[in-house]
CSV table of C-alpha atoms in Angstrom, one decimal:
chain,number,residue,atom,x,y,z
A,295,MET,CA,156.8,107.8,95.8
A,296,LEU,CA,156.8,111.5,96.3
A,297,VAL,CA,160.4,111.8,95.2
A,298,SER,CA,159.8,109.9,92.0
A,299,SER,CA,156.8,112.1,91.2
A,300,VAL,CA,158.9,115.2,91.7
A,301,VAL,CA,161.7,113.8,89.4
A,302,VAL,CA,159.2,113.0,86.7
A,303,LEU,CA,157.6,116.4,86.9
A,304,PHE,CA,161.0,118.0,86.8
A,305,PHE,CA,162.0,116.2,83.6
A,306,PHE,CA,158.6,116.9,82.0
A,307,CYS,CA,159.0,120.6,82.7
A,308,PHE,CA,162.5,120.5,81.3
A,309,TYR,CA,161.3,118.8,78.2
A,310,ILE,CA,158.6,121.4,77.7
A,311,HIS,CA,161.2,124.1,78.1
A,312,LEU,CA,163.4,122.6,75.5
A,313,MET,CA,160.6,122.2,73.0
A,314,PHE,CA,159.5,125.8,73.6
A,315,ARG,CA,163.0,127.1,72.9
A,316,ALA,CA,163.4,124.9,69.8
A,317,THR,CA,160.1,126.3,68.5
A,318,LEU,CA,161.2,129.9,69.1
A,319,ILE,CA,164.5,129.3,67.3
A,320,PHE,CA,162.8,127.6,64.4
A,321,PHE,CA,160.4,130.5,63.8
A,322,SER,CA,163.0,133.1,64.4
A,323,SER,CA,165.2,131.5,61.8
A,324,MET,CA,162.3,131.4,59.4
A,325,ALA,CA,161.6,135.1,59.9
A,326,ILE,CA,165.3,136.0,59.3
A,327,SER,CA,165.4,133.9,56.2
A,328,ILE,CA,162.2,135.6,54.8
A,329,THR,CA,163.6,139.0,55.6
A,330,ALA,CA,167.0,138.2,54.0
A,331,ALA,CA,165.3,136.8,50.9
A,332,GLY,CA,163.2,140.0,50.6
A,333,GLN,CA,166.3,142.2,51.0
A,334,GLN,CA,168.2,140.1,48.4
A,335,GLY,CA,165.2,140.4,46.0
A,336,ALA,CA,165.2,144.2,46.4
A,337,CYS,CA,169.0,144.3,45.8
A,338,ASP,CA,168.7,142.1,42.7
A,339,SER,CA,165.9,144.3,41.3
A,340,VAL,CA,168.1,147.4,41.8
A,341,LYS,CA,171.0,145.7,40.2
A,342,GLN,CA,168.9,144.8,37.1
A,343,LYS,CA,167.7,148.4,36.8
A,344,LEU,CA,171.3,149.7,37.1
A,345,ALA,CA,172.4,147.4,34.4
A,346,PHE,CA,169.7,148.6,32.1
A,347,LEU,CA,170.5,152.3,32.9
A,348,ASN,CA,174.2,151.7,32.4
A,349,ALA,CA,173.5,150.3,29.0
A,350,PHE,CA,171.0,153.1,28.1
A,351,ILE,CA,173.4,156.0,28.9
A,352,LYS,CA,175.8,154.5,26.4
A,353,ASP,CA,173.1,154.2,23.7
A,354,SER,CA,173.3,156.8,20.9
A,355,VAL,CA,169.8,158.1,21.7
A,356,PHE,CA,171.0,159.2,25.2
A,357,VAL,CA,174.4,160.3,24.1
A,358,ARG,CA,172.9,162.7,21.5
A,359,ALA,CA,170.3,164.0,24.0
A,360,ASN,CA,173.1,164.6,26.5
A,361,SER,CA,175.1,166.6,23.9
A,362,ALA,CA,172.1,168.6,22.8
A,363,ILE,CA,171.3,169.7,26.4
A,364,ASN,CA,175.0,170.5,27.0
A,365,ALA,CA,175.1,172.7,23.9
A,366,ALA,CA,171.8,174.5,24.7
A,367,ALA,CA,172.9,175.2,28.3
A,368,LYS,CA,176.1,176.8,27.1
A,369,LEU,CA,174.1,179.2,24.9
A,370,ASP,CA,171.6,180.6,27.4
A,371,TYR,CA,172.6,179.2,30.8
A,372,GLY,CA,169.1,177.9,31.2
A,373,GLU,CA,167.7,174.5,32.1
A,374,HIS,CA,166.6,172.2,29.2
A,375,CYS,CA,164.8,168.9,29.2
A,376,ILE,CA,164.4,165.9,26.9
A,377,ALA,CA,162.2,162.8,27.6
A,378,PHE,CA,162.7,159.2,26.5
A,379,GLY,CA,160.3,156.5,25.6
A,380,LYS,CA,160.7,152.8,24.7
A,381,ASP,CA,158.5,150.0,23.3
A,382,SER,CA,158.3,146.4,24.2
A,383,LEU,CA,161.4,145.6,22.0
A,384,LEU,CA,163.4,148.3,23.8
A,385,LYS,CA,163.4,150.5,20.7
A,386,TYR,CA,164.0,154.0,22.1
A,387,SER,CA,162.2,157.2,21.1
A,388,VAL,CA,163.1,160.7,22.1
A,389,SER,CA,161.2,164.0,22.5
A,390,GLY,CA,162.2,167.4,21.3
A,391,ILE,CA,164.2,169.7,23.7
A,392,THR,CA,162.4,172.2,25.9
A,393,ASN,CA,164.0,175.6,26.9
A,394,GLY,CA,163.3,176.7,30.4
A,395,SER,CA,164.4,179.3,32.9
A,396,SER,CA,167.6,179.2,35.0
A,397,ASN,CA,165.7,177.1,37.7
A,398,SER,CA,163.3,174.8,35.8
A,399,SER,CA,162.2,173.4,32.5
A,400,ALA,CA,159.0,171.7,31.3
A,401,VAL,CA,159.1,168.0,30.7
A,402,PRO,CA,158.2,167.3,27.0
A,403,ALA,CA,155.9,164.5,26.0
A,404,VAL,CA,157.0,161.3,24.2
A,405,VAL,CA,155.2,158.0,23.5
A,406,ASN,CA,155.8,155.3,26.2
A,407,ALA,CA,157.8,157.7,28.3
A,408,PHE,CA,160.0,156.1,31.0
A,409,SER,CA,162.5,158.9,31.9
A,410,ASP,CA,163.8,162.4,31.3
A,411,LEU,CA,167.1,164.2,31.3
A,412,HIS,CA,167.6,167.9,32.3
A,413,ASN,CA,170.5,170.0,33.3
A,414,HIS,CA,171.4,172.0,36.4
A,415,ASN,CA,173.4,175.2,35.9
A,416,ASN,CA,175.4,174.5,39.0
A,417,ASN,CA,177.1,171.4,40.4
A,418,LEU,CA,174.2,170.4,42.7
A,419,PRO,CA,172.6,167.0,42.6
A,420,PRO,CA,168.8,166.5,42.1
A,421,ASP,CA,166.7,168.7,44.4
A,422,ALA,CA,163.3,168.5,46.1
A,423,GLY,CA,161.6,169.7,42.9
A,424,ASP,CA,163.1,166.9,41.0
A,425,VAL,CA,162.0,164.3,43.6
A,426,TYR,CA,158.4,165.5,43.8
A,427,GLY,CA,158.2,166.2,40.0
A,428,LEU,CA,159.3,162.6,39.3
A,429,ILE,CA,156.8,161.2,41.8
A,430,THR,CA,154.0,163.3,40.2
A,431,ILE,CA,154.7,161.8,36.8
A,432,CYS,CA,155.1,158.3,38.1
A,433,LYS,CA,151.6,158.5,39.8
A,434,LYS,CA,150.1,158.8,36.3
A,435,ASN,CA,152.6,156.6,34.5
A,436,PRO,CA,154.0,153.7,36.6
A,437,SER,CA,156.7,153.0,33.9
A,438,TYR,CA,158.1,156.5,34.4
A,439,ASP,CA,160.6,155.8,37.1
A,440,THR,CA,163.9,157.6,36.3
A,441,ARG,CA,165.0,161.2,36.2
A,442,PHE,CA,168.5,162.0,34.9
A,443,VAL,CA,170.2,165.2,36.1
A,444,LEU,CA,173.3,166.6,34.4
A,445,THR,CA,175.4,169.2,36.3
A,446,ALA,CA,177.5,172.1,34.9
A,447,SER,CA,180.7,170.2,35.6
A,448,GLY,CA,179.4,167.1,33.7
A,449,ASN,CA,178.4,164.9,36.7
A,450,LEU,CA,175.4,162.7,35.8
A,451,TYR,CA,172.9,161.8,38.6
A,452,ALA,CA,169.6,160.0,38.4
A,453,LEU,CA,166.7,159.5,40.7
A,454,LEU,CA,165.4,155.9,40.5
A,455,ILE,CA,162.0,154.9,41.9
A,456,LYS,CA,162.0,151.3,43.0
A,457,ASP,CA,158.9,151.4,45.2
A,458,ARG,CA,156.2,153.4,43.6
A,459,LYS,CA,153.7,153.0,46.5
A,460,ALA,CA,156.3,154.2,49.0
A,461,ALA,CA,157.2,157.2,46.8
A,462,ILE,CA,153.5,158.2,46.4
A,463,ALA,CA,152.9,157.7,50.2
A,464,PHE,CA,155.9,159.9,50.9
A,465,ALA,CA,154.6,162.7,48.7
A,466,ASP,CA,151.1,162.5,50.1
A,467,SER,CA,152.2,162.5,53.7
A,468,LEU,CA,155.0,165.0,53.3
A,469,PRO,CA,154.0,167.4,50.5
A,470,PRO,CA,156.5,170.0,49.3
A,471,GLN,CA,156.6,173.6,50.4
A,472,LYS,CA,155.5,176.0,47.7
A,473,PRO,CA,158.2,177.9,45.8
A,474,VAL,CA,159.4,181.0,47.5
A,475,LEU,CA,159.3,182.9,44.1
A,476,PRO,CA,157.6,182.2,40.8
A,477,GLY,CA,159.9,180.0,38.6
A,478,MET,CA,161.7,178.6,41.7
A,479,GLN,CA,161.5,174.9,42.6
A,480,PRO,CA,159.4,173.6,45.5
A,481,ALA,CA,161.3,172.6,48.7
A,482,PHE,CA,161.0,169.7,51.0
A,483,PRO,CA,158.8,170.2,54.1
A,484,GLU,CA,160.3,172.6,56.7
A,485,LYS,CA,161.4,169.8,59.1
A,486,ILE,CA,163.4,168.1,56.3
A,487,VAL,CA,164.9,171.4,55.2
A,488,ASP,CA,166.0,172.0,58.9
A,489,GLU,CA,167.4,168.5,59.1
A,490,SER,CA,169.3,168.9,55.9
A,491,ARG,CA,170.8,172.2,57.0
A,492,GLU,CA,171.9,170.6,60.3
A,493,LEU,CA,173.7,167.8,58.4
A,494,LYS,CA,175.3,170.2,55.9
A,495,TYR,CA,176.7,172.8,58.4
A,496,SER,CA,177.2,170.7,61.6
A,497,ARG,CA,178.5,167.5,60.0
A,498,LEU,CA,179.8,169.0,56.7
A,499,ASP,CA,178.0,166.4,54.7
A,500,SER,CA,177.8,166.8,50.9
A,501,ASP,CA,174.5,167.6,49.1
A,502,GLU,CA,174.4,164.3,47.5
A,503,HIS,CA,174.9,162.3,50.7
A,504,ILE,CA,172.3,164.5,52.5
A,505,LEU,CA,169.7,163.8,49.7
A,506,SER,CA,170.5,160.1,49.9
A,507,TYR,CA,170.0,160.1,53.7
A,508,ILE,CA,166.7,161.9,53.3
A,509,LEU,CA,165.4,159.5,50.7
A,510,LYS,CA,166.3,156.6,52.8
A,511,LYS,CA,165.2,157.9,56.2
A,512,TYR,CA,161.7,158.9,55.0
A,513,ASN,CA,161.2,155.6,53.1
A,514,THR,CA,160.6,157.3,49.8
A,515,GLY,CA,161.3,154.2,47.7
A,516,ILE,CA,163.7,156.3,45.7
A,517,PHE,CA,167.5,155.7,45.1
A,518,LEU,CA,170.0,158.5,44.2
A,519,ILE,CA,172.5,157.1,41.8
A,520,LYS,CA,175.6,158.7,40.1
A,521,VAL,CA,177.9,157.8,37.3
A,522,ASN,CA,181.4,157.0,38.7
A,523,TYR,CA,184.9,157.1,37.2
A,524,ASN,CA,184.2,153.8,35.4
A,525,SER,CA,181.2,155.5,33.6
A,526,GLU,CA,178.8,153.2,35.6
A,527,PHE,CA,175.9,154.2,37.8
A,528,VAL,CA,176.3,153.4,41.4
A,529,VAL,CA,173.9,153.9,44.3
A,530,ILE,CA,175.0,156.8,46.6
A,531,ASP,CA,174.6,155.6,50.2
A,532,TRP,CA,174.7,157.8,53.2
């Protein structure tokens, strides 16, 4: 009688163990599925935005603005900026061009603005000033999510905000350092500058890959993208 009771208890405990494991596996698979779906959704959203931007940079409005900034930069070696707007029918509008210093230029106003384009007089990608400047505008205008940067050698980069809340949270928690001199751009906080310097001189990483790393590590909600040899924007991943 005692033996049969022990056997029954053993099988009962074994059954409970199997049910517990099955429950854990079920909920784990559910969590993985939800996470994967969220990641896929984010990827699809970025792909859609890249498709839009790839079409936009081939539009005559952008092509003319790009040419105007190129021509202006060759005359005075300064930075220049043009802003873009669009209505619900995707009819584009464009601002006038602003003439800035060698380190910065004001962003002009345009109705229903969603992006701007400015040049760098070197071959460097977007910098901290570009990142914080874009976030500041996006705070006031959620539709303003893209900043194009044209380098002296003709490379075209863009900063793309895909998570506005994350971008604003980053800027609020890690505000920029003030410019060292008037007219200079603000810098990332000291710890990010030190980290970037370490990556550049110890690992010999490129400026664009370092910026991509910083944007990803600090959960800025911002992607760094660049036009490749096929004249298409691609995400730069570290």
